[in-house]
Amino acid sequence: YEVTQPLSVSVALRQTATITCGGDKLERRVVNWYHQRPGQAPVLLIYRDSNRPSGIPERFSASNSGNTATLAISRAQAGDEGDYYCQVWDSVWVFGGGTRLTVL
Amino acid sequence: EVKLVESGGGLVQPGGSLRLSCAASGFSVNGQYMTWVRQTPGKGLEWVSAIYSAGDPVYADSVKGRFTISRDISENTLDLEMSSLGAEDTAVYYCVKVGDDNNGFYFMDVWGKGTLVTVSS
């Protein structure tokens, strides 16, 4: 099973960025999202399609429908830059290729 | 505080072996679902291996037969024994705790900072 992400997304400061994760009938699977800042380890951002762990701001939201899961980052800040990865389970853990977010 | 600290990375020659260790604090690795994830420099994340709560190990096809995952209960560590290493194994290796939402859905909720393995002559 494969999930695909755009290589890069840009967003203006304080605007909303959306990052997609595509896969066949993806809505039938559970999607997790991770954020990795440069030089740091990934951090869990969203689990089970749309749930935020404690400590993750409400600016981060996600959904999963059809063949696409979507991560939305509202009021984008400089600290939101980095790589975002979606992940699913398919007998093994599968990561998307990652999307580099740039805040302009 | 739940924390994971990897060690054991370094430079190894092609065909060589290396053992990574991950010291856990704030929880017990005994009965805990744990994984290793690696990241090639400048590239994306790749799941490598996992050990389920009951102790069953699983491996990515790319490392099956060469890597062995295990838990040391007395030391509270997660280990990864790697052999027949090739250039394609060069990566930062992350030790990761897998959490669940009590409804059978899993996610990687705690990550170590990683340890770099470089396979080169």
CSV table of C-alpha atoms in Angstrom, one decimal:
chain,number,residue,atom,x,y,z
A,1,TYR,CA,0.0,0.0,0.0
A,2,GLU,CA,1.3,3.5,-0.8
A,3,VAL,CA,0.3,6.9,0.3
A,4,THR,CA,1.4,10.0,-1.7
A,5,GLN,CA,2.1,13.5,-0.6
A,6,PRO,CA,3.0,16.7,-2.5
A,7,LEU,CA,6.7,17.4,-2.2
A,8,SER,CA,6.2,21.0,-1.0
A,9,VAL,CA,3.5,23.4,0.1
A,10,SER,CA,3.9,27.1,0.7
A,11,VAL,CA,1.7,29.3,2.8
A,12,ALA,CA,1.7,33.0,3.7
A,13,LEU,CA,2.1,33.9,7.3
A,14,ARG,CA,-1.1,33.6,9.3
A,15,GLN,CA,-2.9,32.0,6.4
A,16,THR,CA,-4.1,28.4,6.2
A,17,ALA,CA,-2.1,25.6,4.7
A,18,THR,CA,-3.4,22.3,3.5
A,19,ILE,CA,-1.4,19.2,3.0
A,20,THR,CA,-2.9,16.1,1.4
A,21,CYS,CA,-2.2,12.4,1.7
A,22,GLY,CA,-3.6,10.2,-1.1
A,23,GLY,CA,-4.1,6.5,-1.2
A,24,ASP,CA,-6.6,4.0,-2.6
A,25,LYS,CA,-9.8,4.0,-0.5
A,26,LEU,CA,-7.8,5.8,2.2
A,27,GLU,CA,-10.9,6.6,4.2
A,28,ARG,CA,-11.0,2.9,5.1
A,29,ARG,CA,-7.7,3.2,6.9
A,30,VAL,CA,-6.7,5.3,9.9
A,31,VAL,CA,-4.2,8.1,9.2
A,32,ASN,CA,-1.7,9.6,11.6
A,33,TRP,CA,0.3,12.8,10.9
A,34,TYR,CA,3.8,13.8,12.1
A,35,HIS,CA,5.7,17.0,12.0
A,36,GLN,CA,9.5,17.1,11.8
A,37,ARG,CA,11.4,20.3,12.2
A,38,PRO,CA,14.9,20.5,10.6
A,39,GLY,CA,17.4,18.6,12.7
A,40,GLN,CA,14.8,17.2,15.1
A,41,ALA,CA,12.9,14.0,15.5
A,42,PRO,CA,9.3,13.7,14.2
A,43,VAL,CA,6.5,14.6,16.6
A,44,LEU,CA,3.0,13.1,16.6
A,45,LEU,CA,0.6,15.8,15.3
A,46,ILE,CA,-2.7,14.0,14.6
A,47,TYR,CA,-3.8,10.4,15.3
A,48,ARG,CA,-6.7,8.4,14.2
A,49,ASP,CA,-7.5,10.7,11.3
A,50,SER,CA,-8.5,13.8,13.3
A,51,ASN,CA,-7.4,13.6,16.9
A,52,ARG,CA,-4.9,15.9,18.4
A,53,PRO,CA,-2.6,14.7,21.2
A,54,SER,CA,-2.4,16.9,24.3
A,55,GLY,CA,-0.2,19.9,23.6
A,56,ILE,CA,-1.0,20.2,19.9
A,57,PRO,CA,-2.7,23.5,19.2
A,58,GLU,CA,-6.2,23.6,17.8
A,59,ARG,CA,-4.7,25.3,14.7
A,60,PHE,CA,-3.9,21.8,13.5
A,61,SER,CA,-6.8,19.8,12.2
A,62,ALA,CA,-7.3,16.9,9.9
A,63,SER,CA,-9.8,14.8,8.1
A,64,ASN,CA,-10.0,11.6,6.0
A,65,SER,CA,-12.5,11.0,3.2
A,66,GLY,CA,-12.5,9.1,0.0
A,67,ASN,CA,-9.0,8.7,-1.3
A,68,THR,CA,-7.5,11.7,0.5
A,69,ALA,CA,-6.6,12.6,4.0
A,70,THR,CA,-6.0,16.3,4.6
A,71,LEU,CA,-4.1,18.2,7.2
A,72,ALA,CA,-5.0,21.8,7.7
A,73,ILE,CA,-2.8,24.3,9.5
A,74,SER,CA,-4.6,27.6,10.2
A,75,ARG,CA,-2.9,30.9,11.1
A,76,ALA,CA,0.4,29.5,10.0
A,77,GLN,CA,3.5,30.5,11.9
A,78,ALA,CA,7.2,30.3,11.2
A,79,GLY,CA,7.5,27.5,13.7
A,80,ASP,CA,5.2,25.4,11.6
A,81,GLU,CA,7.8,25.0,8.9
A,82,GLY,CA,9.3,21.6,8.3
A,83,ASP,CA,8.3,18.3,7.0
A,84,TYR,CA,4.9,16.7,7.5
A,85,TYR,CA,4.4,13.0,7.1
A,86,CYS,CA,1.2,11.0,6.9
A,87,GLN,CA,1.2,7.4,8.1
A,88,VAL,CA,-1.1,4.4,7.8
A,89,TRP,CA,-1.1,0.8,8.9
A,90,ASP,CA,-1.1,-1.9,6.2
A,91,SER,CA,0.3,-5.0,8.0
A,92,VAL,CA,3.3,-2.8,8.3
A,93,TRP,CA,3.7,0.9,9.0
A,94,VAL,CA,3.7,3.0,5.8
A,95,PHE,CA,4.8,6.6,5.6
A,96,GLY,CA,4.1,9.1,2.9
A,97,GLY,CA,7.1,10.7,1.3
A,98,GLY,CA,6.7,13.8,3.3
A,99,THR,CA,5.7,17.4,2.4
A,100,ARG,CA,8.0,20.3,3.1
A,101,LEU,CA,6.0,23.3,4.4
A,102,THR,CA,7.4,26.8,3.8
A,103,VAL,CA,5.8,29.8,5.6
A,104,LEU,CA,6.3,32.9,3.5
B,1,GLU,CA,8.7,12.2,31.8
B,2,VAL,CA,8.6,9.6,29.1
B,3,LYS,CA,11.9,9.6,27.2
B,4,LEU,CA,13.8,7.5,24.7
B,5,VAL,CA,17.6,7.8,24.2
B,6,GLU,CA,19.3,5.9,21.4
B,7,SER,CA,22.9,4.8,21.3
B,8,GLY,CA,25.2,2.6,19.4
B,9,GLY,CA,25.3,4.3,16.1
B,10,GLY,CA,28.5,5.0,14.2
B,11,LEU,CA,30.6,4.1,11.2
B,12,VAL,CA,30.6,0.5,10.1
B,13,GLN,CA,32.1,-1.2,7.0
B,14,PRO,CA,29.9,-2.8,4.4
B,15,GLY,CA,29.0,-6.3,5.5
B,16,GLY,CA,29.6,-5.4,9.1
B,17,SER,CA,27.3,-5.5,12.2
B,18,LEU,CA,26.1,-3.0,14.7
B,19,ARG,CA,23.9,-3.1,17.7
B,20,LEU,CA,21.7,-0.1,18.6
B,21,SER,CA,20.2,0.3,22.0
B,22,CYS,CA,17.4,2.6,23.2
B,23,ALA,CA,17.1,3.4,26.8
B,24,ALA,CA,13.6,4.1,28.0
B,25,SER,CA,12.6,6.1,31.0
B,26,GLY,CA,9.2,7.0,32.4
B,27,PHE,CA,7.7,3.7,31.4
B,28,SER,CA,8.6,0.1,31.0
B,29,VAL,CA,9.4,-1.5,27.7
B,30,ASN,CA,8.0,-4.8,29.1
B,31,GLY,CA,4.7,-5.4,27.3
B,32,GLN,CA,5.1,-2.1,25.4
B,33,TYR,CA,4.7,-1.9,21.6
B,34,MET,CA,7.9,-0.4,20.3
B,35,THR,CA,9.4,0.2,16.9
B,36,TRP,CA,12.5,1.4,15.0
B,37,VAL,CA,12.1,3.9,12.2
B,38,ARG,CA,14.9,5.1,10.1
B,39,GLN,CA,15.5,8.2,7.9
B,40,THR,CA,18.1,8.4,5.2
B,41,PRO,CA,19.8,11.7,5.2
B,42,GLY,CA,17.6,14.3,3.5
B,43,LYS,CA,14.9,11.7,2.8
B,44,GLY,CA,11.7,10.4,4.3
B,45,LEU,CA,10.8,8.0,7.1
B,46,GLU,CA,11.0,4.3,6.7
B,47,TRP,CA,9.6,1.8,9.2
B,48,VAL,CA,12.2,-0.8,10.0
B,49,SER,CA,11.0,-3.2,12.8
B,50,ALA,CA,8.6,-3.5,15.6
B,51,ILE,CA,8.0,-5.6,18.7
B,52,TYR,CA,4.5,-6.0,19.8
B,53,SER,CA,3.2,-5.9,23.3
B,54,ALA,CA,3.2,-9.7,23.5
B,55,GLY,CA,6.8,-9.8,22.2
B,56,ASP,CA,6.3,-10.8,18.6
B,57,PRO,CA,8.8,-9.2,16.3
B,58,VAL,CA,8.1,-7.9,12.8
B,59,TYR,CA,10.4,-6.6,10.1
B,60,ALA,CA,10.3,-4.6,6.9
B,61,ASP,CA,11.2,-6.7,3.9
B,62,SER,CA,14.3,-4.6,3.4
B,63,VAL,CA,15.8,-5.8,6.7
B,64,LYS,CA,14.2,-9.2,7.2
B,65,GLY,CA,16.8,-11.8,8.0
B,66,ARG,CA,19.5,-9.2,8.8
B,67,PHE,CA,18.0,-7.2,11.7
B,68,THR,CA,16.8,-8.5,15.1
B,69,ILE,CA,14.7,-6.5,17.5
B,70,SER,CA,14.6,-7.3,21.2
B,71,ARG,CA,13.7,-6.0,24.6
B,72,ASP,CA,16.0,-6.1,27.6
B,73,ILE,CA,13.6,-5.9,30.6
B,74,SER,CA,16.3,-5.7,33.2
B,75,GLU,CA,17.9,-2.7,31.5
B,76,ASN,CA,14.6,-1.3,30.2
B,77,THR,CA,16.0,-1.0,26.7
B,78,LEU,CA,14.9,-1.7,23.2
B,79,ASP,CA,17.7,-3.1,21.0
B,80,LEU,CA,18.3,-3.6,17.3
B,81,GLU,CA,21.0,-6.0,16.2
B,82,MET,CA,21.9,-5.3,12.6
B,83,SER,CA,24.1,-7.4,10.4
B,84,SER,CA,25.2,-7.7,6.7
B,85,LEU,CA,24.9,-3.9,6.6
B,86,GLY,CA,25.0,-2.1,3.2
B,87,ALA,CA,25.2,1.5,2.1
B,88,GLU,CA,21.4,1.4,1.9
B,89,ASP,CA,21.2,1.0,5.6
B,90,THR,CA,22.9,4.4,6.2
B,91,ALA,CA,20.4,6.4,8.1
B,92,VAL,CA,19.3,8.0,11.4
B,93,TYR,CA,17.6,5.3,13.4
B,94,TYR,CA,14.8,6.4,15.7
B,95,CYS,CA,13.5,4.4,18.6
B,96,VAL,CA,9.7,5.0,18.9
B,97,LYS,CA,7.1,4.1,21.5
B,98,VAL,CA,3.7,3.1,20.0
B,99,GLY,CA,0.7,4.3,21.8
B,100,ASP,CA,-3.0,3.5,21.4
B,101,ASP,CA,-6.2,5.2,22.0
B,102,ASN,CA,-7.8,2.3,23.9
B,103,ASN,CA,-9.8,1.5,20.8
B,104,GLY,CA,-7.2,-0.5,19.0
B,105,PHE,CA,-5.8,2.3,17.0
B,106,TYR,CA,-2.1,2.8,17.1
B,107,PHE,CA,0.3,5.8,16.6
B,108,MET,CA,3.9,6.6,17.3
B,109,ASP,CA,3.6,8.9,20.2
B,110,VAL,CA,7.2,9.2,21.6
B,111,TRP,CA,10.3,9.4,19.5
B,112,GLY,CA,14.0,9.4,20.5
B,113,LYS,CA,16.4,11.9,19.0
B,114,GLY,CA,17.9,9.2,16.8
B,115,THR,CA,21.3,7.7,16.3
B,116,LEU,CA,23.2,7.9,13.0
B,117,VAL,CA,24.4,4.7,11.3
B,118,THR,CA,26.9,5.2,8.5
B,119,VAL,CA,27.8,2.2,6.3
B,120,SER,CA,31.0,3.0,4.4
B,121,SER,CA,34.4,1.7,3.7
